[in-house]
Tab-separated table of C-alpha atoms in Angstrom:
chain	number	residue	atom	x	y	z
X	1	UNK	CA	-194.022	169.582	-60.315
X	2	UNK	CA	-194.138	170.804	-63.829
X	3	UNK	CA	-192.595	174.120	-64.803
X	4	UNK	CA	-194.614	177.022	-65.813
X	5	UNK	CA	-195.377	177.405	-69.426
X	6	UNK	CA	-192.737	178.929	-71.546
X	7	UNK	CA	-193.839	181.524	-74.067
X	8	UNK	CA	-191.883	181.298	-77.332
X	9	UNK	CA	-192.389	183.527	-80.371
X	10	UNK	CA	-192.502	181.186	-83.441
X	11	UNK	CA	-192.175	182.392	-86.907
X	12	UNK	CA	-194.777	181.330	-89.457
X	13	UNK	CA	-193.958	177.649	-90.548
X	14	UNK	CA	-193.745	176.581	-94.189
X	15	UNK	CA	-195.464	173.280	-93.561
X	16	UNK	CA	-195.678	172.279	-97.151
X	17	UNK	CA	-191.908	171.915	-97.474
X	18	UNK	CA	-191.298	169.814	-94.303
X	19	UNK	CA	-190.982	165.984	-94.244
X	20	UNK	CA	-189.520	163.909	-91.665
X	21	UNK	CA	-187.435	161.934	-94.198
X	22	UNK	CA	-185.788	165.031	-95.842
X	23	UNK	CA	-182.653	166.339	-94.189
X	24	UNK	CA	-183.167	169.780	-92.533
X	25	UNK	CA	-180.496	171.449	-94.534
X	26	UNK	CA	-181.732	170.642	-98.045
X	27	UNK	CA	-182.914	173.681	-100.242
X	28	UNK	CA	-186.489	172.217	-99.971
X	29	UNK	CA	-186.370	172.893	-96.265
X	30	UNK	CA	-184.889	176.352	-96.316
X	31	UNK	CA	-188.309	177.978	-95.731
X	32	UNK	CA	-188.714	176.386	-92.421
X	33	UNK	CA	-187.277	177.273	-88.921
X	34	UNK	CA	-183.851	175.540	-88.832
X	35	UNK	CA	-184.099	172.145	-87.146
X	36	UNK	CA	-181.358	173.147	-84.710
X	37	UNK	CA	-183.435	175.951	-83.451
X	38	UNK	CA	-186.600	173.840	-83.066
X	39	UNK	CA	-184.655	171.127	-81.227
X	40	UNK	CA	-182.834	173.779	-79.019
X	41	UNK	CA	-186.349	175.154	-77.927
X	42	UNK	CA	-188.012	171.857	-77.444
X	43	UNK	CA	-185.086	170.437	-75.436
X	44	UNK	CA	-185.053	173.645	-73.308
X	45	UNK	CA	-188.634	173.264	-72.175
X	46	UNK	CA	-188.696	171.304	-68.890
X	47	UNK	CA	-192.429	170.490	-68.792
X	48	UNK	CA	-193.365	167.667	-71.079
X	49	UNK	CA	-196.757	169.131	-71.412
X	50	UNK	CA	-195.388	172.390	-72.616
X	51	UNK	CA	-193.159	170.483	-75.043
X	52	UNK	CA	-196.152	168.722	-76.411
X	53	UNK	CA	-197.843	172.060	-76.784
X	54	UNK	CA	-194.838	173.453	-78.634
X	55	UNK	CA	-194.873	170.561	-80.966
X	56	UNK	CA	-198.624	171.103	-81.808
X	57	UNK	CA	-197.780	174.698	-82.984
X	58	UNK	CA	-197.556	173.520	-86.542
X	59	UNK	CA	-196.931	170.447	-88.657
X	60	UNK	CA	-193.338	171.529	-89.484
X	61	UNK	CA	-192.210	171.687	-85.865
X	62	UNK	CA	-193.938	168.320	-85.032
X	63	UNK	CA	-192.172	166.877	-88.193
X	64	UNK	CA	-188.777	167.992	-86.969
X	65	UNK	CA	-189.397	166.473	-83.461
X	66	UNK	CA	-190.766	163.341	-84.637
X	67	UNK	CA	-188.451	162.876	-87.828
X	68	UNK	CA	-184.842	162.358	-88.227
X	69	UNK	CA	-185.068	158.791	-87.174
X	70	UNK	CA	-186.273	159.804	-83.704
X	71	UNK	CA	-183.023	161.387	-82.874
X	72	UNK	CA	-184.670	164.244	-80.991
X	73	UNK	CA	-186.328	161.589	-78.575
X	74	UNK	CA	-182.845	160.067	-77.871
X	75	UNK	CA	-181.606	163.552	-76.798
X	76	UNK	CA	-184.689	164.212	-74.724
X	77	UNK	CA	-184.281	160.785	-73.065
X	78	UNK	CA	-180.551	161.590	-72.295
X	79	UNK	CA	-181.340	164.880	-70.538
X	80	UNK	CA	-183.241	163.003	-67.906
X	81	UNK	CA	-181.862	159.359	-67.836
X	82	UNK	CA	-178.719	157.360	-68.249
X	83	UNK	CA	-178.238	155.632	-71.660
X	84	UNK	CA	-178.998	151.912	-71.694
X	85	UNK	CA	-176.050	149.877	-72.743
X	86	UNK	CA	-178.299	147.784	-75.277
X	87	UNK	CA	-178.597	150.861	-77.328
X	88	UNK	CA	-175.051	150.488	-78.637
X	89	UNK	CA	-176.151	147.529	-80.851
X	90	UNK	CA	-179.418	149.256	-82.179
X	91	UNK	CA	-179.901	151.121	-85.517
X	92	UNK	CA	-180.527	154.846	-85.097
X	93	UNK	CA	-184.214	154.460	-86.142
X	94	UNK	CA	-184.706	151.902	-83.260
X	95	UNK	CA	-182.846	153.900	-80.683
X	96	UNK	CA	-185.307	156.738	-81.398
X	97	UNK	CA	-188.278	154.539	-81.202
X	98	UNK	CA	-186.935	152.978	-77.934
X	99	UNK	CA	-186.036	156.369	-76.546
X	100	UNK	CA	-189.523	157.760	-77.171
X	101	UNK	CA	-191.312	154.871	-75.769
X	102	UNK	CA	-189.140	154.420	-72.634
X	103	UNK	CA	-189.101	158.317	-71.941
X	104	UNK	CA	-192.867	158.624	-72.052
X	105	UNK	CA	-193.328	155.546	-69.926
X	106	UNK	CA	-190.696	156.627	-67.229
X	107	UNK	CA	-192.160	160.089	-67.128
X	108	UNK	CA	-195.585	158.817	-66.327
X	109	UNK	CA	-194.439	156.546	-63.641
X	110	UNK	CA	-192.058	158.876	-61.785
X	111	UNK	CA	-194.325	162.005	-62.116
X	112	UNK	CA	-197.598	160.396	-61.161
X	113	UNK	CA	-196.637	157.577	-58.813
X	114	UNK	CA	-199.092	154.651	-58.179
X	115	UNK	CA	-200.566	154.197	-54.817
X	116	UNK	CA	-198.995	151.036	-53.384
X	117	UNK	CA	-201.570	150.722	-50.681
X	118	UNK	CA	-204.287	150.510	-53.239
X	119	UNK	CA	-204.772	146.795	-54.719
X	120	UNK	CA	-206.923	148.355	-57.407
X	121	UNK	CA	-203.859	149.891	-58.788
X	122	UNK	CA	-202.015	146.576	-59.374
X	123	UNK	CA	-201.347	147.218	-63.108
X	124	UNK	CA	-199.782	150.585	-62.439
X	125	UNK	CA	-197.697	149.219	-59.557
X	126	UNK	CA	-196.328	146.426	-61.839
X	127	UNK	CA	-195.548	149.059	-64.482
X	128	UNK	CA	-193.778	151.109	-61.773
X	129	UNK	CA	-191.659	147.839	-60.893
X	130	UNK	CA	-190.697	147.387	-64.705
X	131	UNK	CA	-189.559	151.053	-64.798
X	132	UNK	CA	-187.462	150.987	-61.626
X	133	UNK	CA	-185.928	147.738	-62.493
X	134	UNK	CA	-184.798	149.002	-65.794
X	135	UNK	CA	-183.460	152.221	-64.285
X	136	UNK	CA	-181.582	150.269	-61.700
X	137	UNK	CA	-179.865	148.108	-64.331
X	138	UNK	CA	-179.188	151.006	-66.766
X	139	UNK	CA	-177.862	153.326	-64.012
X	140	UNK	CA	-174.334	154.596	-64.858
X	141	UNK	CA	-172.232	157.209	-63.317
X	142	UNK	CA	-170.471	160.168	-64.728
X	143	UNK	CA	-168.635	162.585	-62.476
X	144	UNK	CA	-169.795	160.699	-59.373
X	145	UNK	CA	-173.695	161.012	-60.313
X	146	UNK	CA	-176.159	158.996	-62.153
X	147	UNK	CA	-179.182	160.599	-63.754
X	148	UNK	CA	-181.324	157.493	-63.035
X	149	UNK	CA	-180.373	157.515	-59.361
X	150	UNK	CA	-181.444	161.168	-59.103
X	151	UNK	CA	-184.769	160.313	-60.550
X	152	UNK	CA	-185.216	157.467	-58.324
X	153	UNK	CA	-184.482	159.580	-55.320
X	154	UNK	CA	-187.174	161.926	-56.259
X	155	UNK	CA	-189.574	159.125	-56.921
X	156	UNK	CA	-188.857	157.776	-53.457
X	157	UNK	CA	-189.854	161.023	-51.885
X	158	UNK	CA	-193.097	161.284	-53.932
X	159	UNK	CA	-194.128	157.709	-53.799
X	160	UNK	CA	-195.357	155.481	-50.882
X	161	UNK	CA	-193.793	152.453	-52.399
X	162	UNK	CA	-190.827	152.163	-50.132
X	163	UNK	CA	-192.665	153.413	-46.990
X	164	UNK	CA	-195.269	150.581	-46.709
X	165	UNK	CA	-193.589	147.342	-48.001
X	166	UNK	CA	-196.338	144.628	-46.904
X	167	UNK	CA	-199.965	144.593	-47.981
X	168	UNK	CA	-202.430	141.836	-47.821
X	169	UNK	CA	-203.121	142.064	-51.664
X	170	UNK	CA	-201.395	143.165	-54.681
X	171	UNK	CA	-197.908	143.705	-55.868
X	172	UNK	CA	-196.258	143.126	-52.516
X	173	UNK	CA	-196.596	139.353	-53.035
X	174	UNK	CA	-194.400	139.405	-56.233
X	175	UNK	CA	-190.891	138.338	-56.008
X	176	UNK	CA	-189.856	141.060	-58.417
X	177	UNK	CA	-191.328	143.749	-55.941
X	178	UNK	CA	-189.265	142.221	-53.252
X	179	UNK	CA	-185.959	142.325	-55.324
X	180	UNK	CA	-186.539	145.926	-56.388
X	181	UNK	CA	-187.497	147.096	-53.063
X	182	UNK	CA	-184.601	145.506	-51.306
X	183	UNK	CA	-182.320	147.049	-53.759
X	184	UNK	CA	-183.811	150.494	-53.091
X	185	UNK	CA	-183.837	150.048	-49.463
X	186	UNK	CA	-181.461	153.108	-49.002
X	187	UNK	CA	-184.135	155.379	-50.508
X	188	UNK	CA	-186.570	154.541	-47.794
X	189	UNK	CA	-187.724	157.756	-46.029
X	190	UNK	CA	-186.813	156.918	-42.571
X	191	UNK	CA	-188.411	159.904	-40.802
X	192	UNK	CA	-191.562	161.846	-41.016
X	193	UNK	CA	-191.641	164.039	-44.183
X	194	UNK	CA	-190.812	167.764	-43.823
X	195	UNK	CA	-194.336	169.162	-44.104
X	196	UNK	CA	-196.313	171.777	-41.882
X	197	UNK	CA	-198.283	170.142	-39.076
X	198	UNK	CA	-201.475	171.465	-40.773
X	199	UNK	CA	-200.813	169.342	-43.921
X	200	UNK	CA	-199.894	166.250	-41.860
X	201	UNK	CA	-203.499	164.832	-42.161
X	202	UNK	CA	-204.686	161.332	-41.837
X	203	UNK	CA	-204.948	161.146	-45.626
X	204	UNK	CA	-201.370	162.409	-46.134
X	205	UNK	CA	-200.001	159.921	-43.577
X	206	UNK	CA	-202.011	157.044	-45.278
X	207	UNK	CA	-200.233	157.817	-48.631
X	208	UNK	CA	-196.797	158.936	-47.658
X	209	UNK	CA	-195.787	158.361	-44.012
X	210	UNK	CA	-193.456	155.631	-42.773
X	211	UNK	CA	-196.199	153.339	-41.284
X	212	UNK	CA	-194.571	149.977	-40.896
X	213	UNK	CA	-197.126	147.339	-41.640
X	214	UNK	CA	-196.978	143.836	-40.281
X	215	UNK	CA	-194.131	144.542	-37.822
X	216	UNK	CA	-194.994	141.541	-35.620
X	217	UNK	CA	-194.671	139.160	-38.508
X	218	UNK	CA	-191.296	140.730	-39.540
X	219	UNK	CA	-190.197	140.308	-36.154
X	220	UNK	CA	-190.995	136.736	-36.040
X	221	UNK	CA	-189.290	136.086	-39.472
X	222	UNK	CA	-186.095	137.893	-38.712
X	223	UNK	CA	-185.541	135.885	-35.352
X	224	UNK	CA	-186.274	132.540	-37.170
X	225	UNK	CA	-183.741	129.952	-37.320
X	226	UNK	CA	-181.347	129.853	-40.239
X	227	UNK	CA	-182.695	126.424	-41.071
X	228	UNK	CA	-186.252	127.767	-41.504
X	229	UNK	CA	-185.071	131.030	-43.061
X	230	UNK	CA	-181.762	130.611	-44.735
X	231	UNK	CA	-180.028	133.599	-46.337
X	232	UNK	CA	-179.896	131.508	-49.549
X	233	UNK	CA	-182.856	129.408	-50.198
X	234	UNK	CA	-180.910	126.161	-50.244
X	235	UNK	CA	-177.377	125.443	-49.073
X	236	UNK	CA	-175.126	125.604	-52.060
X	237	UNK	CA	-177.572	127.403	-54.231
X	238	UNK	CA	-177.522	131.189	-54.922
X	239	UNK	CA	-181.169	132.166	-54.962
X	240	UNK	CA	-181.443	134.876	-52.177
X	241	UNK	CA	-184.186	134.677	-49.740
X	242	UNK	CA	-185.410	137.888	-50.972
X	243	UNK	CA	-188.732	137.953	-48.836
X	244	UNK	CA	-186.526	137.463	-45.660
X	245	UNK	CA	-184.427	140.267	-46.661
X	246	UNK	CA	-187.579	142.400	-47.066
X	247	UNK	CA	-188.779	141.627	-43.592
X	248	UNK	CA	-185.203	142.709	-42.244
X	249	UNK	CA	-185.700	146.130	-43.980
X	250	UNK	CA	-189.192	146.374	-42.471
X	251	UNK	CA	-187.798	145.381	-38.992
X	252	UNK	CA	-185.037	147.975	-39.017
X	253	UNK	CA	-187.298	150.683	-40.240
X	254	UNK	CA	-189.660	150.197	-37.356
X	255	UNK	CA	-186.837	150.878	-35.005
X	256	UNK	CA	-185.183	153.710	-37.044
X	257	UNK	CA	-188.393	155.714	-37.711
X	258	UNK	CA	-190.486	155.087	-34.517
X	259	UNK	CA	-189.500	157.337	-31.568
X	260	UNK	CA	-191.803	155.497	-29.157
X	261	UNK	CA	-189.634	152.455	-29.275
X	262	UNK	CA	-186.827	154.183	-27.793
X	263	UNK	CA	-184.293	152.225	-29.812
X	264	UNK	CA	-182.584	153.485	-32.992
X	265	UNK	CA	-184.790	156.568	-33.655
X	266	UNK	CA	-182.652	159.252	-31.939
X	267	UNK	CA	-179.362	157.873	-32.904
X	268	UNK	CA	-180.309	157.634	-36.592
X	269	UNK	CA	-181.941	161.069	-36.723
X	270	UNK	CA	-178.764	162.647	-35.491
X	271	UNK	CA	-176.626	161.133	-38.260
X	272	UNK	CA	-175.242	163.594	-40.782
X	273	UNK	CA	-176.374	162.770	-44.317
X	274	UNK	CA	-173.056	161.252	-45.333
X	275	UNK	CA	-173.172	158.781	-42.358
X	276	UNK	CA	-176.539	157.300	-43.368
X	277	UNK	CA	-177.235	154.281	-45.698
X	278	UNK	CA	-176.363	155.063	-49.376
X	279	UNK	CA	-176.843	153.144	-52.431
X	280	UNK	CA	-174.378	152.077	-55.242
X	281	UNK	CA	-171.927	154.592	-56.357
X	282	UNK	CA	-170.807	152.909	-59.610
X	283	UNK	CA	-172.498	150.767	-62.305
X	284	UNK	CA	-173.699	147.559	-60.946
X	285	UNK	CA	-171.694	144.419	-62.227
X	286	UNK	CA	-171.395	140.733	-61.190
X	287	UNK	CA	-168.587	139.057	-59.321
X	288	UNK	CA	-166.973	139.663	-56.117
X	289	UNK	CA	-165.909	143.191	-55.170
X	290	UNK	CA	-163.990	144.614	-52.427
X	291	UNK	CA	-166.077	146.637	-49.969
X	292	UNK	CA	-165.404	149.809	-48.118
X	293	UNK	CA	-163.367	150.161	-44.858
X	294	UNK	CA	-165.545	152.049	-42.358
X	295	UNK	CA	-168.943	150.620	-41.238
X	296	UNK	CA	-171.712	151.651	-38.801
X	297	UNK	CA	-174.761	149.634	-37.659
X	298	UNK	CA	-176.209	147.405	-35.053
X	299	UNK	CA	-177.312	143.720	-34.036
X	300	UNK	CA	-180.634	143.207	-32.476
X	301	UNK	CA	-181.235	140.774	-29.801
X	302	UNK	CA	-183.770	139.508	-27.363
X	303	UNK	CA	-183.363	136.892	-24.496
X	304	UNK	CA	-183.213	133.221	-25.618
X	305	UNK	CA	-186.601	132.655	-23.955
X	306	UNK	CA	-188.152	135.626	-25.475
X	307	UNK	CA	-186.951	134.539	-28.892
X	308	UNK	CA	-188.634	131.217	-28.509
X	309	UNK	CA	-191.911	133.077	-27.840
X	310	UNK	CA	-191.373	135.224	-30.835
X	311	UNK	CA	-190.865	132.115	-33.048
X	312	UNK	CA	-194.108	130.624	-31.648
X	313	UNK	CA	-195.997	133.718	-32.779
X	314	UNK	CA	-196.952	134.798	-29.244
X	315	UNK	CA	-195.722	138.375	-30.059
X	316	UNK	CA	-198.956	138.904	-32.207
X	317	UNK	CA	-201.250	135.940	-31.413
X	318	UNK	CA	-201.345	136.588	-27.704
X	319	UNK	CA	-200.614	140.356	-27.975
X	320	UNK	CA	-197.266	139.825	-26.175
X	321	UNK	CA	-194.973	142.879	-26.840
X	322	UNK	CA	-191.417	141.884	-26.859
X	323	UNK	CA	-189.047	144.745	-27.188
X	324	UNK	CA	-185.988	144.281	-29.332
X	325	UNK	CA	-182.555	145.441	-27.829
X	326	UNK	CA	-179.514	146.865	-29.772
X	327	UNK	CA	-175.891	146.704	-29.002
X	328	UNK	CA	-174.836	150.430	-28.767
X	329	UNK	CA	-171.552	152.267	-28.909
X	330	UNK	CA	-171.277	155.640	-27.104
X	331	UNK	CA	-168.550	156.742	-29.438
X	332	UNK	CA	-170.506	155.523	-32.522
X	333	UNK	CA	-173.415	157.773	-31.805
X	334	UNK	CA	-175.586	154.850	-30.795
X	335	UNK	CA	-174.361	152.514	-33.238
X	336	UNK	CA	-171.482	149.932	-33.392
X	337	UNK	CA	-168.592	150.864	-35.795
X	338	UNK	CA	-166.307	148.387	-37.684
X	339	UNK	CA	-163.355	148.454	-39.783
X	340	UNK	CA	-163.294	146.017	-42.711
X	341	UNK	CA	-160.073	145.302	-44.674
X	342	UNK	CA	-159.945	143.062	-47.573
X	343	UNK	CA	-156.825	140.742	-47.555
X	344	UNK	CA	-154.942	140.067	-50.558
X	345	UNK	CA	-151.856	138.489	-48.919
X	346	UNK	CA	-152.503	134.588	-48.805
X	347	UNK	CA	-150.300	134.420	-45.589
X	348	UNK	CA	-152.771	136.687	-43.874
X	349	UNK	CA	-155.723	134.401	-44.385
X	350	UNK	CA	-157.246	133.144	-41.013
X	351	UNK	CA	-159.996	130.564	-41.431
X	352	UNK	CA	-159.298	127.433	-39.254
X	353	UNK	CA	-161.397	124.297	-39.178
X	354	UNK	CA	-163.260	125.730	-36.151
X	355	UNK	CA	-164.607	128.362	-38.511
X	356	UNK	CA	-165.075	126.294	-41.586
X	357	UNK	CA	-167.025	123.430	-39.637
X	358	UNK	CA	-169.580	125.893	-38.060
X	359	UNK	CA	-173.081	124.661	-39.086
X	360	UNK	CA	-174.662	127.279	-41.345
X	361	UNK	CA	-171.435	128.773	-42.623
X	362	UNK	CA	-170.987	127.488	-46.328
X	363	UNK	CA	-167.717	125.969	-47.380
X	364	UNK	CA	-165.280	128.261	-49.011
X	365	UNK	CA	-164.287	127.433	-52.592
X	366	UNK	CA	-160.952	129.213	-52.930
X	367	UNK	CA	-160.613	127.640	-56.224
X	368	UNK	CA	-163.450	129.472	-57.630
X	369	UNK	CA	-161.401	131.321	-60.228
X	370	UNK	CA	-162.822	129.876	-63.510
X	371	UNK	CA	-164.511	133.187	-64.065
X	372	UNK	CA	-162.324	136.218	-63.617
X	373	UNK	CA	-163.500	138.450	-60.908
X	374	UNK	CA	-165.529	135.667	-59.054
X	375	UNK	CA	-163.060	134.251	-56.580
X	376	UNK	CA	-163.985	134.703	-52.958
X	377	UNK	CA	-162.432	137.634	-51.046
X	378	UNK	CA	-161.056	137.247	-47.544
X	379	UNK	CA	-161.361	140.140	-45.163
X	380	UNK	CA	-160.696	141.050	-41.512
X	381	UNK	CA	-162.704	143.164	-39.075
X	382	UNK	CA	-161.864	145.271	-36.096
X	383	UNK	CA	-164.201	147.322	-34.041
X	384	UNK	CA	-164.000	149.774	-31.227
X	385	UNK	CA	-165.927	147.814	-28.786
X	386	UNK	CA	-165.435	149.045	-25.254
X	387	UNK	CA	-167.105	145.967	-23.631
X	388	UNK	CA	-165.033	143.525	-25.782
X	389	UNK	CA	-161.655	145.250	-26.594
X	390	UNK	CA	-160.218	142.107	-28.090
X	391	UNK	CA	-162.845	141.819	-30.749
X	392	UNK	CA	-161.697	140.389	-33.975
X	393	UNK	CA	-163.571	138.809	-37.004
X	394	UNK	CA	-162.481	137.039	-40.236
X	395	UNK	CA	-164.655	136.310	-43.249
X	396	UNK	CA	-165.356	135.853	-46.932
X	397	UNK	CA	-167.102	137.576	-49.658
X	398	UNK	CA	-168.758	135.242	-52.418
X	399	UNK	CA	-170.246	136.349	-55.673
X	400	UNK	CA	-174.090	135.699	-56.076
X	401	UNK	CA	-175.761	135.742	-59.423
X	402	UNK	CA	-177.964	138.376	-60.723
X	403	UNK	CA	-181.464	138.579	-59.110
X	404	UNK	CA	-184.005	139.503	-61.828
X	405	UNK	CA	-181.031	140.678	-64.018
X	406	UNK	CA	-179.823	143.033	-61.220
X	407	UNK	CA	-176.251	142.432	-60.652
X	408	UNK	CA	-173.899	143.008	-57.488
X	409	UNK	CA	-175.303	140.766	-54.843
X	410	UNK	CA	-172.640	139.157	-52.555
X	411	UNK	CA	-172.784	136.760	-49.716
X	412	UNK	CA	-170.989	137.795	-46.425
X	413	UNK	CA	-169.867	134.964	-44.161
X	414	UNK	CA	-168.086	135.964	-40.943
X	415	UNK	CA	-166.852	134.558	-37.545
X	416	UNK	CA	-165.930	136.845	-34.698
X	417	UNK	CA	-163.550	135.620	-31.910
X	418	UNK	CA	-161.385	136.537	-29.178
X	419	UNK	CA	-157.836	135.174	-28.337
X	420	UNK	CA	-156.337	133.944	-25.203
X	421	UNK	CA	-153.170	135.417	-23.501
X	422	UNK	CA	-151.093	133.261	-25.879
X	423	UNK	CA	-152.689	134.631	-28.858
X	424	UNK	CA	-154.683	131.496	-29.754
X	425	UNK	CA	-158.177	131.757	-30.810
X	426	UNK	CA	-160.709	130.702	-28.113
X	427	UNK	CA	-162.912	128.307	-30.059
X	428	UNK	CA	-165.724	128.023	-27.600
X	429	UNK	CA	-166.590	131.715	-27.778
X	430	UNK	CA	-167.393	132.213	-31.488
X	431	UNK	CA	-170.146	134.165	-33.158
X	432	UNK	CA	-171.193	133.459	-36.723
X	433	UNK	CA	-172.696	135.724	-39.299
X	434	UNK	CA	-174.221	135.234	-42.629
X	435	UNK	CA	-175.621	138.194	-44.713
X	436	UNK	CA	-176.121	139.591	-48.055
X	437	UNK	CA	-174.290	142.534	-49.567
X	438	UNK	CA	-176.840	144.692	-51.337
X	439	UNK	CA	-175.886	145.710	-54.966
X	440	UNK	CA	-173.182	148.479	-54.793
X	441	UNK	CA	-171.581	147.194	-51.630
X	442	UNK	CA	-172.886	149.881	-49.265
X	443	UNK	CA	-175.430	148.004	-47.038
X	444	UNK	CA	-175.195	144.561	-45.480
X	445	UNK	CA	-178.281	142.766	-44.104
X	446	UNK	CA	-178.357	139.335	-42.317
X	447	UNK	CA	-178.150	137.189	-39.339
X	448	UNK	CA	-175.739	136.530	-36.383
X	449	UNK	CA	-175.971	133.458	-34.254
X	450	UNK	CA	-174.272	131.426	-31.600
X	451	UNK	CA	-172.719	128.337	-33.131
X	452	UNK	CA	-173.101	126.344	-30.047
X	453	UNK	CA	-176.850	126.396	-30.413
X	454	UNK	CA	-176.810	124.845	-34.003
X	455	UNK	CA	-179.201	126.079	-36.829
X	456	UNK	CA	-182.433	124.538	-35.786
X	457	UNK	CA	-185.324	125.448	-33.373
X	458	UNK	CA	-182.950	126.268	-30.479
X	459	UNK	CA	-180.479	128.451	-32.442
X	460	UNK	CA	-179.954	131.692	-30.643
X	461	UNK	CA	-179.796	134.424	-33.424
X	462	UNK	CA	-180.833	137.749	-34.509
X	463	UNK	CA	-180.747	140.257	-37.314
X	464	UNK	CA	-177.914	142.588	-38.226
X	465	UNK	CA	-177.671	145.656	-40.486
X	466	UNK	CA	-174.546	147.675	-41.194
X	467	UNK	CA	-173.728	150.268	-43.851
X	468	UNK	CA	-170.662	151.868	-45.163
X	469	UNK	CA	-169.668	155.316	-44.056
X	470	UNK	CA	-166.379	155.909	-45.945
X	471	UNK	CA	-167.907	159.104	-47.448
X	472	UNK	CA	-168.552	160.507	-43.913
X	473	UNK	CA	-164.905	159.659	-42.803
X	474	UNK	CA	-163.477	161.232	-46.002
X	475	UNK	CA	-165.600	164.219	-45.380
X	476	UNK	CA	-164.367	164.609	-41.803
X	477	UNK	CA	-160.747	164.133	-42.822
X	478	UNK	CA	-161.051	166.817	-45.527
X	479	UNK	CA	-162.482	169.189	-42.977
X	480	UNK	CA	-159.748	168.519	-40.465
X	481	UNK	CA	-157.043	169.079	-43.223
X	482	UNK	CA	-158.639	172.300	-44.216
X	483	UNK	CA	-158.651	173.469	-40.568
X	484	UNK	CA	-155.111	172.547	-40.036
X	485	UNK	CA	-154.109	174.368	-43.261
X	486	UNK	CA	-155.954	177.405	-42.100
X	487	UNK	CA	-154.410	177.320	-38.823
X	488	UNK	CA	-150.911	176.700	-40.372
């Protein structure tokens, strides 16, 4: 929402002596308002419309705003957005030109969002993708915050782009749309918007509510075998199956936001803000990166026979409603909780042949050190599972290349197991996992399966989603320390 107009008393301009190519402090320009005053006023005006009106006050003011190699527009841009790295190599004039162009483009997109349910707005939808894509890549953090991320959070509240991700026509069929939408999954509005009942009309719901489109299709896709829907499109290649990941986000949104399912809605709605999925907290870069320690999430499953019915499409072609089930933890607020610790000691690596030979788990190239920062990272997992107290897991993080120039993707391979009374791994009771760590290392989406069932049509598998909650644990620990200090 634009701010109210700002009334400014402007002295009479000497328009004959101003010129964008003449420095403001030259004698010829002394009759004008000093350029610093003009810029201070223009930069303080929050509304772009009011700023334009201010610039139209007289030619001298407009000349100062548009002159000086476009430096004003660079400052205006940096008030709202993070500075793109590429500007470091530009001459000042080109920085000013780029700043003006991208500022106006971004402001139009974020302040007047396209309707992503309307195929007639295809061009505006594509323009939105370009802007969001650039803001993701350019996002940088100062004092723990990113201007770009703040803008995208506001956009997510005002737009229906992330609320309805599948449509018959239009931009949802574009691979760039899939990549940007998956990257911004954490900004999905999972619950009903906070609006009065009187305003919660059918038109409002069409534009802004969390209606999950095509859930039956998403359910069929997420339970598909890893041979039919691999995490990466070809074994040994690094092109992520982004359409499948988008179906995963659609699947979990259905259970998180729909109370009638009786699955994840209540558990999720009771989570504090810091315990909900978050996005990247630092600038996105390539390579392998250690991930956080505390995680929360769940695996979905159906009975093996039900899974076969879903794969045949009976869940929508015959109207057969198959309800997904979820592993729950009472102590985890309805979600499972895990602790992941990255291993740096070579003597603590546990990856026997029984793990390496699982069909569907890609071979670990421990010699992948030709590029610094790209070697796989080993990790171990524990979890407070009351029904399976001896739960352990080991796995690897592998760097994946940028997707549409967005860095930070990683492949997550893991095998969970139990030990016998002698401490040996029980090799006929393994569970395998393969997933993608989204850029920033805060959310993991993928598949679990029973290795004894292979990777083909009879594979028993299901979707998994976990997210990092280190911030929630840090906040809780800080509160406990404060209480202890107060009592002491």
